[in-house]
Amino acid sequence: TLLSSLGLGTTLTFASSHWLLAWMGLEINTLAIIPLMAQHHHPRAVEATTKYFLTQATAAAMILFASTTNAWITGVWDMNNVSSPVASTMIIAALALKIGLAPMHFWVPEVLQGLDLLTGLVLSTWQKLAPLALIIQTAQAIDPLLLTALGLMSTLIGGWGGLNQTQLRKILAYSSIAHMGWMIIVLQYAPQLTLLALLTYIFMTSAAFLTLKASSATKIGTLATVWSKSPILTTTTALVLLSLGGLPPLTGFVPKWLILQELAKQSLPLVATVMALAALLSLYFYLRLCYAMTLTISPNTTTSTTPWRVQTTQASFPLALATVMALGLLPMT
């Protein structure tokens, strides 16, 4: 029931051109994921769920308020013409809070850290779809400077924030913030590149989360012992992390290359330079993970489950598919 409601909420938001229906889809979506987040009854999970609920409810209320304001001023509930600047600014602020763009990003690492890896995966991929669809639909009405500022801040903060972390879920949360920034920065010039970046981000994040799930790792220290359990998985994971960082022969390079090219074409060399440098920040912490996984032999005894090669009960097909997609899609370009 909960998973189908989750799908239904997002689909409703996709299908709507009326603000109330879109708002309702977002609400159904939030209400469906909350029991999924709290299902382990761990205090940390409940805390994360509460934080998530409060941010999402605030954002939904802001969207409702902004769309009502817009309807009050223009007399239409249609999404395509958000003509009042106040309403459009409020809407982008609310949607940015929903997907965790900086400076409304503070809930993302906290919430993700409290969840298990599969729910975290749903939160970082599926839950971004509906708000991003709304952002793409209303992008033309939003002040271009505001979008650029949101995108730049998100990539920079997503880079800085992840540098000091040792918890893998928090690192993935900051990586998610940075990727959202890349999507938003190019939105007003080439929305199709936003969709491409979203697609590649979903593949790479799924591969990362499913790998961590397969090795049940939540800290960098655990990663250092994975090589003895599953050497091939360790190799592909290192490549997936480099793909998330955006290194050339891998999928992650596609959106970065095309987005920087588009920014240069729109004569925004400064923005493109800052984005490229922010990508280096993100690359640093992915390289740290790679180093811990593939180049070090862990000196410490770990508290994880005994590293013998036992037959796994997890489905390996989603992981294999996501990994292939995260490594081999560069020829798309």
Short mmCIF file of N, CA and C in Angstrom, two decimals, residues 80-187:
data_model
loop_
_atom_site.label_atom_id
_atom_site.label_comp_id
_atom_site.label_asym_id
_atom_site.label_seq_id
_atom_site.Cartn_x
_atom_site.Cartn_y
_atom_site.Cartn_z
N ASN A 80 1.42 27.05 -15.74
CA ASN A 80 2.28 27.63 -16.78
C ASN A 80 2.46 29.13 -16.66
N ASN A 81 1.49 29.81 -16.03
CA ASN A 81 1.67 31.26 -15.91
C ASN A 81 1.65 31.69 -14.45
N VAL A 82 2.79 31.54 -13.78
CA VAL A 82 2.92 32.10 -12.45
C VAL A 82 3.45 33.51 -12.66
N SER A 83 2.53 34.45 -12.80
CA SER A 83 2.97 35.77 -13.27
C SER A 83 3.45 36.66 -12.12
N SER A 84 2.98 36.41 -10.88
CA SER A 84 3.42 37.31 -9.82
C SER A 84 4.77 36.86 -9.28
N PRO A 85 5.73 37.79 -9.23
CA PRO A 85 7.08 37.42 -8.79
C PRO A 85 7.12 36.90 -7.36
N VAL A 86 6.25 37.43 -6.49
CA VAL A 86 6.22 36.96 -5.09
C VAL A 86 5.88 35.48 -5.05
N ALA A 87 4.82 35.11 -5.80
CA ALA A 87 4.38 33.71 -5.80
C ALA A 87 5.48 32.81 -6.37
N SER A 88 6.11 33.23 -7.48
CA SER A 88 7.11 32.34 -8.10
C SER A 88 8.33 32.18 -7.18
N THR A 89 8.71 33.25 -6.49
CA THR A 89 9.85 33.13 -5.56
C THR A 89 9.51 32.20 -4.40
N MET A 90 8.28 32.34 -3.88
CA MET A 90 7.88 31.46 -2.78
C MET A 90 7.84 30.01 -3.23
N ILE A 91 7.36 29.80 -4.46
CA ILE A 91 7.27 28.42 -4.96
C ILE A 91 8.66 27.81 -5.11
N ILE A 92 9.61 28.56 -5.68
CA ILE A 92 10.94 27.97 -5.86
C ILE A 92 11.61 27.74 -4.51
N ALA A 93 11.32 28.63 -3.53
CA ALA A 93 11.89 28.42 -2.19
C ALA A 93 11.34 27.12 -1.59
N ALA A 94 10.03 26.92 -1.73
CA ALA A 94 9.41 25.72 -1.16
C ALA A 94 9.93 24.46 -1.85
N LEU A 95 10.04 24.50 -3.18
CA LEU A 95 10.50 23.31 -3.90
C LEU A 95 11.97 23.04 -3.61
N ALA A 96 12.75 24.12 -3.44
CA ALA A 96 14.16 23.93 -3.08
C ALA A 96 14.26 23.27 -1.70
N LEU A 97 13.37 23.67 -0.79
CA LEU A 97 13.35 23.03 0.53
C LEU A 97 12.97 21.56 0.38
N LYS A 98 12.08 21.26 -0.56
CA LYS A 98 11.65 19.87 -0.74
C LYS A 98 12.77 18.97 -1.25
N ILE A 99 13.58 19.46 -2.20
CA ILE A 99 14.63 18.58 -2.71
C ILE A 99 15.97 18.82 -2.02
N GLY A 100 16.02 19.79 -1.11
CA GLY A 100 17.25 20.00 -0.34
C GLY A 100 18.33 20.77 -1.08
N LEU A 101 17.92 21.82 -1.80
CA LEU A 101 18.93 22.70 -2.39
C LEU A 101 19.46 23.63 -1.31
N ALA A 102 20.76 23.93 -1.36
CA ALA A 102 21.27 24.93 -0.42
C ALA A 102 20.63 26.27 -0.76
N PRO A 103 20.37 27.16 0.19
CA PRO A 103 20.61 27.09 1.63
C PRO A 103 19.49 26.41 2.43
N MET A 104 18.66 25.61 1.78
CA MET A 104 17.62 24.88 2.52
C MET A 104 17.99 23.41 2.62
N HIS A 105 19.30 23.16 2.78
CA HIS A 105 19.77 21.78 2.65
C HIS A 105 20.00 21.11 3.99
N PHE A 106 19.82 21.83 5.10
CA PHE A 106 20.34 21.31 6.37
C PHE A 106 19.68 20.01 6.81
N TRP A 107 18.46 19.76 6.35
CA TRP A 107 17.79 18.53 6.80
C TRP A 107 18.32 17.30 6.09
N VAL A 108 18.90 17.43 4.90
CA VAL A 108 19.21 16.24 4.10
C VAL A 108 20.19 15.28 4.77
N PRO A 109 21.39 15.75 5.19
CA PRO A 109 22.32 14.79 5.82
C PRO A 109 21.75 14.17 7.09
N GLU A 110 21.06 15.01 7.88
CA GLU A 110 20.49 14.53 9.14
C GLU A 110 19.49 13.41 8.90
N VAL A 111 18.59 13.65 7.94
CA VAL A 111 17.53 12.67 7.67
C VAL A 111 18.13 11.40 7.08
N LEU A 112 19.01 11.57 6.11
CA LEU A 112 19.56 10.39 5.42
C LEU A 112 20.37 9.53 6.38
N GLN A 113 21.04 10.18 7.34
CA GLN A 113 21.87 9.43 8.26
C GLN A 113 21.04 8.51 9.16
N GLY A 114 19.77 8.86 9.40
CA GLY A 114 18.96 8.05 10.30
C GLY A 114 18.27 6.89 9.63
N LEU A 115 18.34 6.81 8.29
CA LEU A 115 17.55 5.79 7.59
C LEU A 115 18.42 4.60 7.20
N ASP A 116 17.76 3.49 6.90
CA ASP A 116 18.53 2.37 6.34
C ASP A 116 18.78 2.64 4.86
N LEU A 117 19.65 1.81 4.25
CA LEU A 117 20.16 2.19 2.93
C LEU A 117 19.10 2.18 1.84
N LEU A 118 18.14 1.23 1.90
CA LEU A 118 17.14 1.19 0.82
C LEU A 118 16.19 2.38 0.89
N THR A 119 15.74 2.72 2.11
CA THR A 119 14.88 3.90 2.23
C THR A 119 15.67 5.15 1.85
N GLY A 120 16.95 5.17 2.22
CA GLY A 120 17.80 6.30 1.83
C GLY A 120 17.88 6.43 0.31
N LEU A 121 17.93 5.28 -0.35
CA LEU A 121 17.97 5.29 -1.82
C LEU A 121 16.68 5.88 -2.39
N VAL A 122 15.53 5.45 -1.85
CA VAL A 122 14.25 6.00 -2.30
C VAL A 122 14.23 7.50 -2.07
N LEU A 123 14.71 7.92 -0.90
CA LEU A 123 14.70 9.34 -0.55
C LEU A 123 15.59 10.14 -1.50
N SER A 124 16.76 9.60 -1.88
CA SER A 124 17.66 10.39 -2.72
C SER A 124 17.31 10.34 -4.19
N THR A 125 16.50 9.37 -4.63
CA THR A 125 16.19 9.32 -6.06
C THR A 125 14.72 9.62 -6.31
N TRP A 126 13.84 8.74 -5.89
CA TRP A 126 12.41 8.86 -6.24
C TRP A 126 11.81 10.15 -5.68
N GLN A 127 12.19 10.50 -4.44
CA GLN A 127 11.56 11.66 -3.81
C GLN A 127 11.97 12.98 -4.46
N LYS A 128 13.01 12.95 -5.30
CA LYS A 128 13.43 14.19 -5.95
C LYS A 128 12.61 14.44 -7.22
N LEU A 129 11.92 13.41 -7.72
CA LEU A 129 11.31 13.52 -9.04
C LEU A 129 10.18 14.55 -9.08
N ALA A 130 9.21 14.42 -8.14
CA ALA A 130 8.03 15.28 -8.19
C ALA A 130 8.37 16.77 -8.04
N PRO A 131 9.16 17.16 -7.00
CA PRO A 131 9.49 18.58 -6.90
C PRO A 131 10.29 19.07 -8.11
N LEU A 132 11.19 18.23 -8.64
CA LEU A 132 11.96 18.68 -9.81
C LEU A 132 11.05 18.88 -11.02
N ALA A 133 10.02 18.02 -11.15
CA ALA A 133 9.08 18.22 -12.26
C ALA A 133 8.40 19.58 -12.13
N LEU A 134 8.01 19.93 -10.90
CA LEU A 134 7.38 21.24 -10.69
C LEU A 134 8.36 22.37 -10.96
N ILE A 135 9.62 22.19 -10.53
CA ILE A 135 10.63 23.25 -10.77
C ILE A 135 10.82 23.46 -12.27
N ILE A 136 10.89 22.34 -13.03
CA ILE A 136 11.08 22.46 -14.47
C ILE A 136 9.90 23.16 -15.12
N GLN A 137 8.67 22.86 -14.63
CA GLN A 137 7.50 23.48 -15.24
C GLN A 137 7.42 24.97 -14.95
N THR A 138 7.89 25.39 -13.77
CA THR A 138 7.74 26.81 -13.43
C THR A 138 9.03 27.60 -13.65
N ALA A 139 10.05 26.96 -14.22
CA ALA A 139 11.37 27.59 -14.30
C ALA A 139 11.35 28.92 -15.06
N GLN A 140 10.48 29.02 -16.07
CA GLN A 140 10.51 30.22 -16.90
C GLN A 140 10.03 31.45 -16.13
N ALA A 141 9.24 31.23 -15.08
CA ALA A 141 8.69 32.37 -14.34
C ALA A 141 9.62 32.83 -13.23
N ILE A 142 10.71 32.10 -13.00
CA ILE A 142 11.54 32.38 -11.84
C ILE A 142 12.72 33.27 -12.24
N ASP A 143 13.08 34.17 -11.34
CA ASP A 143 14.21 35.06 -11.56
C ASP A 143 15.49 34.26 -11.87
N PRO A 144 16.10 34.49 -13.04
CA PRO A 144 17.29 33.70 -13.43
C PRO A 144 18.42 33.79 -12.41
N LEU A 145 18.60 34.99 -11.84
CA LEU A 145 19.66 35.18 -10.85
C LEU A 145 19.46 34.26 -9.65
N LEU A 146 18.20 34.13 -9.23
CA LEU A 146 17.89 33.28 -8.07
C LEU A 146 18.25 31.82 -8.36
N LEU A 147 17.88 31.35 -9.57
CA LEU A 147 18.20 29.97 -9.93
C LEU A 147 19.71 29.74 -9.94
N THR A 148 20.43 30.69 -10.56
CA THR A 148 21.88 30.56 -10.62
C THR A 148 22.49 30.53 -9.22
N ALA A 149 21.98 31.41 -8.34
CA ALA A 149 22.51 31.45 -6.97
C ALA A 149 22.24 30.13 -6.25
N LEU A 150 21.01 29.60 -6.41
CA LEU A 150 20.68 28.32 -5.77
C LEU A 150 21.62 27.22 -6.26
N GLY A 151 21.81 27.16 -7.58
CA GLY A 151 22.66 26.12 -8.14
C GLY A 151 24.10 26.21 -7.66
N LEU A 152 24.65 27.43 -7.70
CA LEU A 152 26.05 27.61 -7.29
C LEU A 152 26.24 27.28 -5.81
N MET A 153 25.31 27.79 -4.97
CA MET A 153 25.44 27.52 -3.54
C MET A 153 25.36 26.03 -3.26
N SER A 154 24.45 25.35 -3.97
CA SER A 154 24.29 23.92 -3.70
C SER A 154 25.54 23.14 -4.07
N THR A 155 26.13 23.44 -5.23
CA THR A 155 27.33 22.68 -5.60
C THR A 155 28.46 22.97 -4.62
N LEU A 156 28.59 24.24 -4.23
CA LEU A 156 29.68 24.58 -3.31
C LEU A 156 29.48 23.94 -1.94
N ILE A 157 28.24 24.04 -1.42
CA ILE A 157 27.99 23.49 -0.08
C ILE A 157 28.03 21.96 -0.12
N GLY A 158 27.50 21.37 -1.22
CA GLY A 158 27.59 19.93 -1.37
C GLY A 158 29.03 19.46 -1.42
N GLY A 159 29.92 20.32 -1.94
CA GLY A 159 31.34 19.97 -1.95
C GLY A 159 31.99 20.14 -0.58
N TRP A 160 31.79 21.33 0.02
CA TRP A 160 32.43 21.61 1.32
C TRP A 160 31.94 20.66 2.40
N GLY A 161 30.60 20.43 2.42
CA GLY A 161 30.01 19.70 3.52
C GLY A 161 30.51 18.27 3.63
N GLY A 162 30.77 17.64 2.47
CA GLY A 162 31.13 16.24 2.50
C GLY A 162 32.57 15.98 2.89
N LEU A 163 33.40 17.03 2.92
CA LEU A 163 34.84 16.82 3.08
C LEU A 163 35.17 16.15 4.41
N ASN A 164 34.47 16.56 5.48
CA ASN A 164 34.86 16.09 6.81
C ASN A 164 34.15 14.84 7.27
N GLN A 165 33.24 14.31 6.44
CA GLN A 165 32.36 13.25 6.95
C GLN A 165 33.04 11.89 6.94
N THR A 166 32.66 11.07 7.91
CA THR A 166 33.10 9.67 7.87
C THR A 166 31.91 8.74 7.64
N GLN A 167 30.70 9.26 7.80
CA GLN A 167 29.51 8.44 7.61
C GLN A 167 29.13 8.44 6.13
N LEU A 168 28.99 7.24 5.56
CA LEU A 168 28.75 7.17 4.11
C LEU A 168 27.42 7.80 3.71
N ARG A 169 26.40 7.64 4.57
CA ARG A 169 25.10 8.19 4.16
C ARG A 169 25.16 9.71 4.12
N LYS A 170 25.93 10.31 5.05
CA LYS A 170 26.04 11.77 5.01
C LYS A 170 26.83 12.22 3.78
N ILE A 171 27.85 11.45 3.43
CA ILE A 171 28.62 11.79 2.23
C ILE A 171 27.70 11.74 1.00
N LEU A 172 26.87 10.69 0.94
CA LEU A 172 25.94 10.59 -0.19
C LEU A 172 24.92 11.71 -0.15
N ALA A 173 24.53 12.15 1.04
CA ALA A 173 23.59 13.27 1.13
C ALA A 173 24.20 14.54 0.56
N TYR A 174 25.45 14.83 0.93
CA TYR A 174 26.10 16.03 0.39
C TYR A 174 26.31 15.89 -1.11
N SER A 175 26.62 14.68 -1.56
CA SER A 175 26.79 14.48 -2.99
C SER A 175 25.46 14.75 -3.71
N SER A 176 24.36 14.35 -3.08
CA SER A 176 23.04 14.61 -3.64
C SER A 176 22.77 16.11 -3.76
N ILE A 177 23.14 16.87 -2.71
CA ILE A 177 22.95 18.33 -2.75
C ILE A 177 23.74 18.94 -3.92
N ALA A 178 24.99 18.48 -4.08
CA ALA A 178 25.82 19.02 -5.16
C ALA A 178 25.22 18.71 -6.53
N HIS A 179 24.75 17.46 -6.70
CA HIS A 179 24.16 17.09 -7.99
C HIS A 179 22.89 17.90 -8.29
N MET A 180 22.08 18.13 -7.25
CA MET A 180 20.90 18.98 -7.45
C MET A 180 21.30 20.37 -7.93
N GLY A 181 22.41 20.87 -7.38
CA GLY A 181 22.91 22.18 -7.82
C GLY A 181 23.24 22.18 -9.31
N TRP A 182 23.89 21.11 -9.77
CA TRP A 182 24.22 21.01 -11.20
C TRP A 182 22.94 21.03 -12.03
N MET A 183 21.89 20.34 -11.54
CA MET A 183 20.65 20.31 -12.32
C MET A 183 20.01 21.69 -12.39
N ILE A 184 20.03 22.42 -11.27
CA ILE A 184 19.33 23.70 -11.22
C ILE A 184 20.06 24.76 -12.04
N ILE A 185 21.40 24.68 -12.09
CA ILE A 185 22.15 25.76 -12.72
C ILE A 185 21.86 25.84 -14.22
N VAL A 186 21.57 24.70 -14.84
CA VAL A 186 21.41 24.70 -16.29
C VAL A 186 19.93 24.75 -16.68
N LEU A 187 19.05 24.78 -15.67
CA LEU A 187 17.62 24.63 -15.91
C LEU A 187 17.06 25.71 -16.84
#
